[in-house]
Tab-separated table of C-alpha atoms in Angstrom:
chain	number	residue	atom	x	y	z
A	1	CYS	CA	11.291	-14.503	-38.647
A	2	GLY	CA	9.968	-17.155	-39.918
A	3	LEU	CA	8.082	-15.663	-42.266
A	4	HIS	CA	10.888	-13.766	-43.674
A	5	ASP	CA	12.789	-17.058	-44.002
A	6	LYS	CA	9.642	-18.747	-46.207
A	7	MET	CA	9.317	-15.976	-47.618
A	8	GLU	CA	13.620	-15.827	-49.436
A	9	GLN	CA	13.240	-19.295	-50.347
A	10	VAL	CA	10.014	-19.800	-52.277
A	11	GLU	CA	11.920	-16.069	-54.164
A	12	ARG	CA	15.156	-18.600	-54.092
A	13	VAL	CA	13.250	-21.591	-55.703
A	14	GLU	CA	11.230	-19.156	-58.390
A	15	LYS	CA	14.293	-17.888	-59.363
A	16	GLY	CA	16.576	-21.432	-59.442
A	17	ALA	CA	13.418	-22.682	-61.610
A	18	ASP	CA	14.042	-19.805	-63.766
A	19	ALA	CA	17.795	-19.973	-63.714
A	20	THR	CA	19.246	-23.494	-64.179
A	21	SER	CA	16.280	-23.165	-67.498
A	22	LYS	CA	18.785	-19.876	-68.873
A	23	LYS	CA	21.659	-21.236	-67.806
A	24	ALA	CA	20.247	-24.805	-69.365
A	25	ARG	CA	21.334	-24.242	-72.415
A	26	GLU	CA	25.305	-23.837	-72.363
A	27	GLY	CA	26.446	-26.868	-73.250
A	28	TRP	CA	23.319	-28.707	-72.684
A	29	LYS	CA	21.723	-31.183	-75.602
A	30	LEU	CA	17.767	-30.532	-75.194
A	31	ILE	CA	16.654	-34.462	-76.108
A	32	GLN	CA	13.166	-34.084	-74.940
A	33	GLN	CA	9.996	-32.202	-73.536
A	34	GLY	CA	7.759	-34.132	-71.617
A	35	ALA	CA	5.097	-33.508	-69.173
A	36	GLU	CA	6.322	-32.700	-66.235
A	37	ALA	CA	10.253	-32.038	-67.204
A	38	ARG	CA	12.754	-31.706	-69.813
A	39	ILE	CA	15.485	-33.947	-70.763
A	40	TYR	CA	18.769	-32.795	-71.280
A	41	LYS	CA	22.076	-34.669	-72.773
A	42	ALA	CA	25.101	-33.162	-71.320
A	43	ASP	CA	29.112	-33.924	-69.077
A	44	PHE	CA	29.396	-34.622	-65.981
A	45	PHE	CA	33.216	-34.274	-64.962
A	46	GLY	CA	34.454	-36.132	-68.381
A	47	ARG	CA	30.903	-39.096	-68.307
A	48	PRO	CA	28.083	-38.829	-70.275
A	49	SER	CA	24.743	-38.478	-68.416
A	50	ILE	CA	21.824	-37.466	-69.004
A	51	VAL	CA	20.155	-33.904	-67.122
A	52	LYS	CA	16.527	-34.207	-66.272
A	53	GLU	CA	14.802	-31.017	-65.166
A	54	ARG	CA	11.697	-30.720	-63.977
A	55	PHE	CA	9.209	-28.014	-63.754
A	56	VAL	CA	7.706	-25.670	-61.621
A	57	LYS	CA	3.393	-25.951	-62.482
A	58	SER	CA	3.033	-22.546	-62.241
A	59	TYR	CA	-0.874	-22.439	-61.928
A	60	ARG	CA	-0.321	-24.979	-58.359
A	61	VAL	CA	0.386	-23.102	-55.265
A	62	LEU	CA	4.094	-23.512	-54.756
A	63	ALA	CA	3.737	-25.220	-51.783
A	64	LEU	CA	2.358	-28.074	-52.704
A	65	ASP	CA	4.240	-27.902	-56.677
A	66	GLN	CA	7.654	-28.226	-54.365
A	67	LYS	CA	6.834	-30.985	-52.124
A	68	LEU	CA	4.857	-32.418	-55.157
A	69	THR	CA	8.210	-32.950	-57.225
A	70	GLN	CA	10.301	-33.657	-54.153
A	71	ARG	CA	8.602	-36.796	-53.953
A	72	ARG	CA	8.347	-37.761	-57.478
A	73	MET	CA	12.305	-36.206	-57.166
A	74	SER	CA	12.666	-38.691	-54.356
A	75	GLN	CA	10.971	-41.272	-55.584
A	76	GLU	CA	12.292	-41.392	-58.912
A	77	VAL	CA	16.364	-42.339	-57.180
A	78	ARG	CA	14.828	-43.998	-54.478
A	79	SER	CA	14.371	-46.443	-57.145
A	80	MET	CA	16.838	-46.453	-59.437
A	81	ALA	CA	18.749	-47.426	-55.432
A	82	ARG	CA	17.159	-50.004	-55.300
A	83	CYS	CA	16.866	-51.303	-57.978
A	84	ARG	CA	21.405	-51.457	-58.500
A	85	LYS	CA	21.324	-52.765	-54.828
A	86	ASN	CA	19.033	-55.898	-56.640
A	87	GLY	CA	21.253	-56.398	-58.896
A	88	ILE	CA	18.809	-54.428	-62.096
A	89	ARG	CA	20.491	-53.038	-63.803
A	90	ALA	CA	19.240	-48.705	-63.978
A	91	PRO	CA	21.371	-45.522	-64.278
A	92	ALA	CA	23.395	-44.196	-61.201
A	93	VAL	CA	22.606	-41.194	-59.457
A	94	TYR	CA	25.608	-38.505	-60.881
A	95	HIS	CA	23.575	-35.747	-58.841
A	96	LEU	CA	20.447	-34.266	-57.249
A	97	ASP	CA	19.742	-30.973	-56.420
A	98	PRO	CA	16.081	-31.168	-54.337
A	99	GLN	CA	15.828	-27.345	-54.745
A	100	LYS	CA	16.721	-26.483	-58.666
A	101	ARG	CA	14.348	-29.665	-59.404
A	102	VAL	CA	17.654	-31.453	-61.206
A	103	ILE	CA	18.432	-34.748	-61.140
A	104	VAL	CA	21.467	-35.638	-63.111
A	105	MET	CA	22.294	-39.669	-63.476
A	106	GLU	CA	24.799	-42.003	-66.286
A	107	GLU	CA	24.326	-42.391	-70.045
A	108	ILE	CA	22.860	-45.930	-70.636
A	109	THR	CA	25.407	-46.626	-74.142
A	110	GLU	CA	25.886	-50.106	-74.334
A	111	GLY	CA	22.782	-51.368	-76.384
A	112	LEU	CA	19.406	-50.186	-78.472
A	113	LEU	CA	16.271	-48.833	-76.874
A	114	LEU	CA	14.854	-52.555	-77.261
A	115	LYS	CA	11.940	-50.171	-79.180
A	116	GLU	CA	14.574	-49.451	-82.050
A	117	HIS	CA	16.315	-53.672	-81.648
A	118	VAL	CA	12.349	-55.072	-81.509
A	119	PHE	CA	11.588	-52.955	-84.517
A	120	HIS	CA	14.507	-54.230	-87.012
A	121	LEU	CA	14.138	-57.855	-86.308
A	122	ASN	CA	10.319	-57.360	-86.817
A	123	PRO	CA	8.889	-60.143	-85.405
A	124	GLY	CA	5.475	-59.047	-85.938
A	125	ASP	CA	6.265	-59.772	-90.001
A	126	LYS	CA	5.038	-63.454	-91.030
A	127	ASP	CA	7.477	-64.122	-93.134
A	128	ALA	CA	10.451	-63.449	-90.060
A	129	PRO	CA	13.013	-65.855	-90.800
A	130	ALA	CA	14.090	-68.606	-87.512
A	131	SER	CA	17.084	-65.517	-86.664
A	132	VAL	CA	14.606	-63.528	-85.908
A	133	VAL	CA	11.845	-65.619	-83.829
A	134	GLU	CA	15.089	-67.201	-82.050
A	135	ALA	CA	16.758	-63.531	-81.210
A	136	MET	CA	13.446	-62.776	-80.435
A	137	ASN	CA	12.683	-65.473	-77.320
A	138	GLY	CA	15.353	-65.401	-76.545
A	139	LEU	CA	14.878	-61.422	-75.957
A	140	VAL	CA	11.138	-61.548	-73.910
A	141	ALA	CA	12.809	-64.162	-72.111
A	142	ALA	CA	15.495	-61.735	-70.907
A	143	LEU	CA	12.755	-59.355	-70.283
A	144	GLY	CA	10.446	-61.228	-68.490
A	145	ARG	CA	13.083	-63.105	-65.846
A	146	THR	CA	14.512	-59.221	-65.104
A	147	LEU	CA	10.434	-58.027	-64.371
A	148	ALA	CA	10.359	-60.830	-62.248
A	149	ARG	CA	13.638	-59.811	-60.159
A	150	LEU	CA	11.941	-56.172	-60.198
A	151	HIS	CA	8.666	-57.420	-58.715
A	152	ASP	CA	10.273	-59.451	-56.285
A	153	ALA	CA	12.206	-55.898	-55.094
A	154	ASP	CA	8.289	-54.810	-55.066
A	155	ILE	CA	9.791	-51.739	-56.913
A	156	ILE	CA	6.906	-51.013	-59.597
A	157	HIS	CA	8.301	-49.197	-62.331
A	158	GLY	CA	5.326	-47.660	-63.773
A	159	ASP	CA	5.592	-46.538	-67.012
A	160	LEU	CA	6.917	-49.841	-68.859
A	161	THR	CA	7.377	-49.096	-72.503
A	162	THR	CA	10.275	-50.367	-74.851
A	163	SER	CA	10.945	-46.958	-75.456
A	164	ASN	CA	12.391	-47.424	-71.972
A	165	LEU	CA	13.979	-50.017	-71.877
A	166	PHE	CA	17.737	-50.292	-72.859
A	167	PHE	CA	18.771	-53.695	-74.420
A	168	ASN	CA	22.211	-55.273	-75.230
A	169	PRO	CA	21.978	-57.404	-77.607
A	170	GLU	CA	25.649	-58.943	-76.553
A	171	LYS	CA	25.152	-59.161	-73.047
A	172	GLY	CA	21.288	-60.654	-73.463
A	173	THR	CA	20.908	-57.851	-70.518
A	174	ILE	CA	17.256	-55.048	-69.531
A	175	THR	CA	18.576	-51.160	-68.154
A	176	PHE	CA	15.220	-49.764	-66.595
A	177	LEU	CA	14.939	-45.612	-67.570
A	178	ASP	CA	12.621	-43.212	-67.146
A	179	PHE	CA	11.702	-44.229	-62.455
A	180	GLY	CA	9.679	-40.705	-63.365
A	181	LEU	CA	6.346	-43.428	-62.047
A	182	SER	CA	8.067	-45.464	-60.026
A	183	PHE	CA	7.254	-45.920	-56.503
A	184	VAL	CA	8.053	-49.343	-53.965
A	185	SER	CA	5.319	-51.624	-53.948
A	186	GLY	CA	4.452	-55.551	-52.311
A	187	LEU	CA	1.168	-55.752	-54.146
A	188	ALA	CA	0.015	-58.584	-56.636
A	189	GLU	CA	-2.480	-55.448	-58.324
A	190	ASP	CA	0.666	-52.522	-58.800
A	191	LYS	CA	2.647	-55.129	-59.909
A	192	GLY	CA	0.392	-56.285	-62.182
A	193	VAL	CA	-0.813	-52.780	-63.664
A	194	ASP	CA	2.986	-53.088	-64.337
A	195	LEU	CA	2.948	-55.904	-66.688
A	196	TYR	CA	0.094	-54.669	-68.528
A	197	VAL	CA	0.898	-50.792	-68.760
A	198	LEU	CA	4.265	-52.847	-70.852
A	199	GLU	CA	1.363	-55.369	-72.720
A	200	ARG	CA	-0.959	-52.589	-74.116
A	201	ALA	CA	2.210	-50.369	-75.203
A	202	PHE	CA	4.162	-53.782	-76.382
A	203	LEU	CA	1.614	-54.500	-78.432
A	204	SER	CA	0.641	-51.169	-79.772
A	205	THR	CA	4.121	-50.493	-80.855
A	206	HIS	CA	4.852	-53.519	-81.328
A	207	PRO	CA	2.176	-55.429	-83.528
A	208	CYS	CA	0.737	-59.097	-84.191
A	209	THR	CA	3.856	-60.609	-81.495
A	210	GLU	CA	1.071	-61.526	-79.179
A	211	SER	CA	3.257	-64.794	-78.556
A	212	PHE	CA	5.949	-63.635	-78.231
A	213	PHE	CA	4.529	-61.698	-75.272
A	214	GLU	CA	2.692	-64.713	-73.628
A	215	ARG	CA	6.439	-66.389	-73.371
A	216	LEU	CA	7.333	-63.263	-71.918
A	217	LEU	CA	4.747	-63.502	-69.390
A	218	GLU	CA	5.737	-67.431	-68.537
A	219	SER	CA	9.611	-66.064	-68.503
A	220	TYR	CA	8.015	-63.990	-65.994
A	221	SER	CA	6.353	-66.420	-64.150
A	222	LYS	CA	8.653	-68.681	-64.551
A	223	ALA	CA	11.528	-66.935	-62.558
A	224	SER	CA	8.423	-64.908	-60.603
A	225	LYS	CA	8.367	-65.976	-56.284
A	226	ASN	CA	5.218	-64.569	-56.381
A	227	GLY	CA	4.096	-64.778	-60.159
A	228	LYS	CA	0.983	-66.421	-59.544
A	229	SER	CA	-1.163	-63.830	-58.411
A	230	VAL	CA	0.715	-61.028	-60.063
A	231	ILE	CA	-0.685	-63.188	-63.464
A	232	HIS	CA	-3.803	-63.532	-62.273
A	233	LYS	CA	-4.019	-59.668	-61.129
A	234	LEU	CA	-2.686	-58.914	-64.498
A	235	ASP	CA	-5.487	-61.576	-65.651
A	236	GLU	CA	-8.020	-59.587	-63.450
A	237	VAL	CA	-7.018	-55.633	-65.103
A	238	ARG	CA	-7.481	-56.467	-69.050
A	239	MET	CA	-10.871	-57.612	-67.772
A	240	ARG	CA	-11.488	-53.467	-66.632
A	241	GLY	CA	-9.396	-52.409	-69.555
A	242	ARG	CA	-10.259	-49.276	-71.743
A	243	LYS	CA	-12.968	-50.324	-74.448
A	244	ARG	CA	-14.065	-52.890	-72.781
A	245	SER	CA	-17.382	-54.641	-74.626
A	246	MET	CA	-19.802	-54.034	-71.918
A	247	VAL	CA	-21.433	-58.086	-72.618
A	248	GLY	CA	-22.127	-61.152	-69.693
B	1	MET	CA	55.617	-31.228	-60.215
B	2	THR	CA	54.305	-31.890	-63.708
B	3	ALA	CA	50.935	-29.815	-64.480
B	4	GLU	CA	49.854	-33.661	-65.676
B	5	GLN	CA	49.604	-35.201	-63.242
B	6	TYR	CA	47.027	-33.253	-61.237
B	7	GLN	CA	43.711	-32.994	-62.505
B	8	CYS	CA	41.800	-29.983	-62.845
B	9	TYR	CA	38.231	-29.415	-63.446
B	10	LYS	CA	35.274	-27.011	-63.945
B	11	LEU	CA	32.040	-27.361	-61.428
B	12	GLU	CA	29.065	-26.790	-64.393
B	13	PHE	CA	26.246	-27.017	-61.980
B	14	CYS	CA	26.714	-24.609	-59.449
B	15	GLU	CA	25.339	-21.171	-59.415
B	16	ALA	CA	28.768	-19.292	-59.340
B	17	ALA	CA	30.293	-18.696	-62.662
B	18	GLU	CA	33.606	-20.133	-61.645
B	19	ARG	CA	34.601	-22.049	-59.133
B	20	TRP	CA	37.494	-25.684	-59.561
B	21	VAL	CA	38.339	-28.534	-58.076
B	22	SER	CA	41.747	-29.744	-58.882
B	23	LEU	CA	42.286	-33.174	-57.353
B	24	ALA	CA	46.144	-34.455	-56.840
B	25	LEU	CA	47.547	-37.686	-54.945
B	26	PHE	CA	50.777	-38.435	-53.005
B	27	GLN	CA	52.289	-41.046	-52.055
B	28	GLY	CA	55.104	-41.536	-49.723
B	29	VAL	CA	53.661	-38.555	-47.436
B	30	SER	CA	55.278	-38.204	-44.575
B	31	ASN	CA	54.377	-35.230	-43.249
B	32	ALA	CA	50.524	-36.052	-42.185
B	33	PRO	CA	50.258	-34.824	-39.360
B	34	LYS	CA	52.043	-30.974	-39.885
B	35	LEU	CA	49.649	-30.825	-42.795
B	36	ARG	CA	46.803	-31.702	-40.388
B	37	ALA	CA	47.936	-29.274	-37.978
B	38	ASP	CA	47.677	-26.483	-41.105
B	39	VAL	CA	44.308	-27.700	-41.580
B	40	THR	CA	43.669	-27.444	-38.007
B	41	SER	CA	45.178	-23.804	-38.129
B	42	GLY	CA	44.349	-22.579	-40.819
B	43	LYS	CA	47.215	-22.206	-42.598
B	44	ILE	CA	45.651	-24.666	-45.711
B	45	SER	CA	41.880	-23.177	-46.133
B	46	SER	CA	41.530	-24.354	-49.394
B	47	ALA	CA	42.081	-27.800	-49.792
B	48	VAL	CA	40.452	-30.532	-48.608
B	49	LEU	CA	42.627	-33.121	-47.382
B	50	LEU	CA	41.781	-36.812	-47.474
B	51	ASP	CA	42.411	-40.107	-47.057
B	52	PRO	CA	42.151	-42.190	-49.879
B	53	THR	CA	40.969	-46.012	-48.207
B	54	HIS	CA	37.791	-45.305	-48.702
B	55	LEU	CA	38.003	-43.415	-52.182
B	56	ALA	CA	36.168	-45.370	-55.051
B	57	GLY	CA	37.898	-43.008	-57.112
B	58	GLY	CA	37.962	-39.612	-58.324
B	59	PHE	CA	34.561	-39.035	-59.509
B	60	HIS	CA	33.765	-40.203	-55.617
B	61	VAL	CA	35.503	-36.410	-54.670
B	62	LEU	CA	34.309	-35.209	-56.877
B	63	ALA	CA	30.740	-35.583	-57.040
B	64	ALA	CA	31.139	-35.004	-53.185
B	65	VAL	CA	31.907	-31.859	-54.480
B	66	ASN	CA	30.052	-31.090	-56.441
B	67	GLN	CA	27.485	-31.766	-53.494
B	68	ALA	CA	29.238	-29.597	-51.170
B	69	VAL	CA	28.712	-26.589	-53.309
B	70	MET	CA	25.440	-27.214	-54.189
B	71	ARG	CA	24.478	-26.822	-50.029
B	72	GLU	CA	26.684	-23.977	-49.793
B	73	GLU	CA	24.866	-21.914	-52.230
B	74	GLY	CA	21.375	-23.502	-51.084
B	75	LYS	CA	22.392	-22.215	-47.952
B	76	GLN	CA	21.483	-26.310	-46.554
B	77	MET	CA	24.721	-27.413	-45.240
B	78	LYS	CA	25.282	-29.967	-42.808
B	79	THR	CA	28.258	-28.541	-41.597
B	80	LYS	CA	30.713	-24.961	-40.399
B	81	SER	CA	32.479	-24.703	-43.805
B	82	LEU	CA	32.463	-25.622	-47.467
B	83	LEU	CA	35.364	-28.256	-46.763
B	84	SER	CA	34.153	-30.031	-43.671
B	85	GLU	CA	30.570	-30.047	-46.047
B	86	VAL	CA	32.580	-32.009	-48.752
B	87	ILE	CA	34.200	-34.417	-46.021
B	88	PHE	CA	30.513	-35.297	-45.083
B	89	CYS	CA	29.434	-35.517	-48.523
B	90	LEU	CA	31.907	-37.874	-49.266
B	91	SER	CA	29.908	-40.335	-46.720
B	92	ALA	CA	26.396	-42.374	-47.270
B	93	SER	CA	25.929	-41.465	-43.424
B	94	THR	CA	24.260	-38.408	-41.846
B	95	ASN	CA	26.916	-38.533	-38.990
B	96	ILE	CA	29.789	-36.141	-39.097
B	97	SER	CA	32.056	-37.203	-36.932
B	98	GLU	CA	32.386	-40.813	-38.377
B	99	SER	CA	32.643	-39.529	-42.508
B	100	PHE	CA	35.821	-37.122	-40.294
B	101	ARG	CA	37.069	-39.999	-39.034
B	102	ARG	CA	36.609	-42.439	-42.013
B	103	PHE	CA	37.981	-40.372	-45.145
B	104	GLY	CA	39.442	-37.272	-43.556
B	105	LEU	CA	43.377	-37.061	-43.943
B	106	LYS	CA	44.989	-39.367	-40.330
B	107	ASP	CA	48.300	-39.016	-38.729
B	108	THR	CA	49.064	-41.810	-39.947
B	109	SER	CA	48.321	-41.614	-43.568
B	110	GLN	CA	50.723	-43.006	-45.883
B	111	SER	CA	49.123	-41.597	-48.759
B	112	VAL	CA	47.094	-37.777	-49.747
B	113	LEU	CA	44.692	-37.435	-51.844
B	114	ALA	CA	43.922	-33.018	-51.784
B	115	ALA	CA	41.207	-31.621	-53.570
B	116	VAL	CA	42.198	-27.607	-53.686
B	117	LEU	CA	39.039	-25.291	-54.558
B	118	HIS	CA	40.230	-23.028	-56.561
B	119	SER	CA	38.532	-19.645	-58.760
B	120	SER	CA	40.449	-19.932	-61.871
B	121	ARG	CA	41.733	-22.082	-64.184
B	122	SER	CA	44.737	-21.468	-63.315
B	123	SER	CA	45.815	-20.511	-59.641
B	124	ASN	CA	48.759	-20.761	-57.094
B	125	GLU	CA	46.534	-21.985	-55.141
B	126	VAL	CA	46.751	-25.467	-56.344
B	127	THR	CA	50.736	-25.100	-55.659
B	128	THR	CA	51.091	-23.523	-52.838
B	129	VAL	CA	48.938	-26.476	-51.301
B	130	LEU	CA	50.583	-28.511	-53.704
B	131	ASP	CA	53.836	-27.643	-52.606
B	132	GLN	CA	53.498	-28.346	-48.008
B	133	ILE	CA	52.910	-32.280	-49.330
B	134	SER	CA	55.984	-34.087	-48.198
B	135	GLY	CA	55.564	-36.738	-50.708
B	136	GLU	CA	55.466	-38.572	-54.674
B	137	MET	CA	52.973	-36.845	-56.596
B	138	VAL	CA	51.067	-39.353	-58.492
B	139	PRO	CA	48.938	-39.878	-61.842
B	140	LEU	CA	44.902	-40.018	-60.149
B	141	ASP	CA	44.920	-43.940	-60.839
B	142	ALA	CA	47.192	-44.896	-58.970
B	143	LEU	CA	43.737	-44.411	-56.145
B	144	SER	CA	43.223	-47.671	-57.237
B	145	SER	CA	45.873	-49.411	-56.011
B	146	LEU	CA	45.238	-47.301	-52.182
B	147	HIS	CA	42.451	-47.859	-51.909
B	148	SER	CA	40.484	-50.872	-50.463
B	149	SER	CA	37.732	-52.498	-52.218
B	150	GLU	CA	36.952	-54.794	-49.995
B	151	GLU	CA	36.993	-51.408	-46.904
B	152	ILE	CA	34.662	-49.449	-49.712
B	153	LYS	CA	31.700	-52.236	-50.243
B	154	LYS	CA	31.898	-52.629	-46.283
B	155	VAL	CA	31.352	-49.583	-45.398
B	156	PHE	CA	29.090	-48.371	-48.194
B	157	LYS	CA	26.990	-51.330	-48.134
B	158	ILE	CA	27.481	-52.692	-51.826
B	159	PRO	CA	26.530	-56.203	-51.466
B	160	PRO	CA	27.804	-58.285	-54.548
B	161	GLU	CA	24.491	-57.750	-56.214
B	162	GLU	CA	24.910	-54.474	-57.184
B	163	SER	CA	29.045	-55.406	-58.110
B	164	GLU	CA	27.736	-57.166	-60.870
B	165	ILE	CA	26.088	-54.345	-63.230
B	166	SER	CA	27.928	-51.200	-61.752
B	167	SER	CA	31.271	-49.689	-61.482
B	168	LEU	CA	32.204	-49.543	-57.403
B	169	GLU	CA	32.667	-45.241	-58.044
B	170	ASN	CA	28.698	-45.296	-60.200
B	171	SER	CA	27.550	-47.579	-56.790
B	172	VAL	CA	29.558	-44.861	-54.194
B	173	VAL	CA	28.412	-41.791	-55.967
B	174	THR	CA	24.533	-43.198	-55.730
B	175	ARG	CA	24.796	-43.454	-52.358
B	176	ILE	CA	26.649	-40.429	-51.432
B	177	VAL	CA	23.903	-38.362	-53.583
B	178	THR	CA	20.295	-39.543	-52.716
B	179	LYS	CA	21.522	-39.887	-48.985
B	180	ASP	CA	18.605	-37.750	-47.905
B	181	VAL	CA	15.649	-39.378	-49.808
B	182	THR	CA	16.974	-43.078	-49.224
């Protein structure tokens, strides 16, 4: 009897995953396909929304795949909710369907992706005007402060890149996006790694911005409750990183 | 009554082809006890009648209806019927009786928010239900003057930091939708 229920559930999951994929095309607009999920733009009762539909990884044992996906989804929405409770901007969650592996969330529209904003400023240019320098300084200071707040709430973003950050230039506010790899942790090591990921992503996407990133870390350190140990860990992680010369 | 005053929405995230919900708000309601009796007896069987005090907005109700339908289709309901599941889904707590007490229509309720579930866009079910309510139908926006923001923030435990970065509705909806995992 228990086995029969399980079989029925398995069937529903397999059908569910396919049903959404086929139905997904109606009125949903695919905007990104990653390794974990497809991202769509959709309308949720009149509100512009983002739909994140995770795939079934058929090479995995179904029961394990379900468990893993559920856990990722829970962590994702839990982190978003935790951010908001701490006054940190993150999308609101409009709908959650664990069986269909779907999260529907608020689409952030006020502002630009930080990546776009920095591209427009072009701060890496040695002839960048004072206004650009000023704007960048303001931006990295805000980002440093917001990251400090995030980490003080023991939230690790897990995938900090300038494509996962939204910036509102008018208000000077940062909104975090894509909590797919996010989790809760108080460890300075995890926070250090979070910053390291951002550093590598930031510097490779926006060359010659090292001095601005330093300012970001200063702003972080000042605003953070545990800044010193986190930066310390960051230094340690930097030493460990990839393509390090194995000398001394 | 004019069609513009009540709002009709199609549920897009469910498996069934056509599921609709219509929301209507009434003020100066004089027959709340009778309405409650009608719901209990089954005379009103396709609508949930709610007390607006703790409703953050129409969106709060729509998100709850969406969740309830999802649970019904996935055979994961915590209550006995779709309508009671809607009431349960309005709440961020897992206590069923608490959600009924907070969101369900009371004998003393002077305003009512009716959420009618139907299976085609224009349906007699909507007018049949709405005709039973003795009160003045008002636009859904009036909900902001019929609810208590303070009470809502208290019940849903929304801290001031969050109110600075989010609308009341978004804060409430995020909580009700993630209650199983937070």
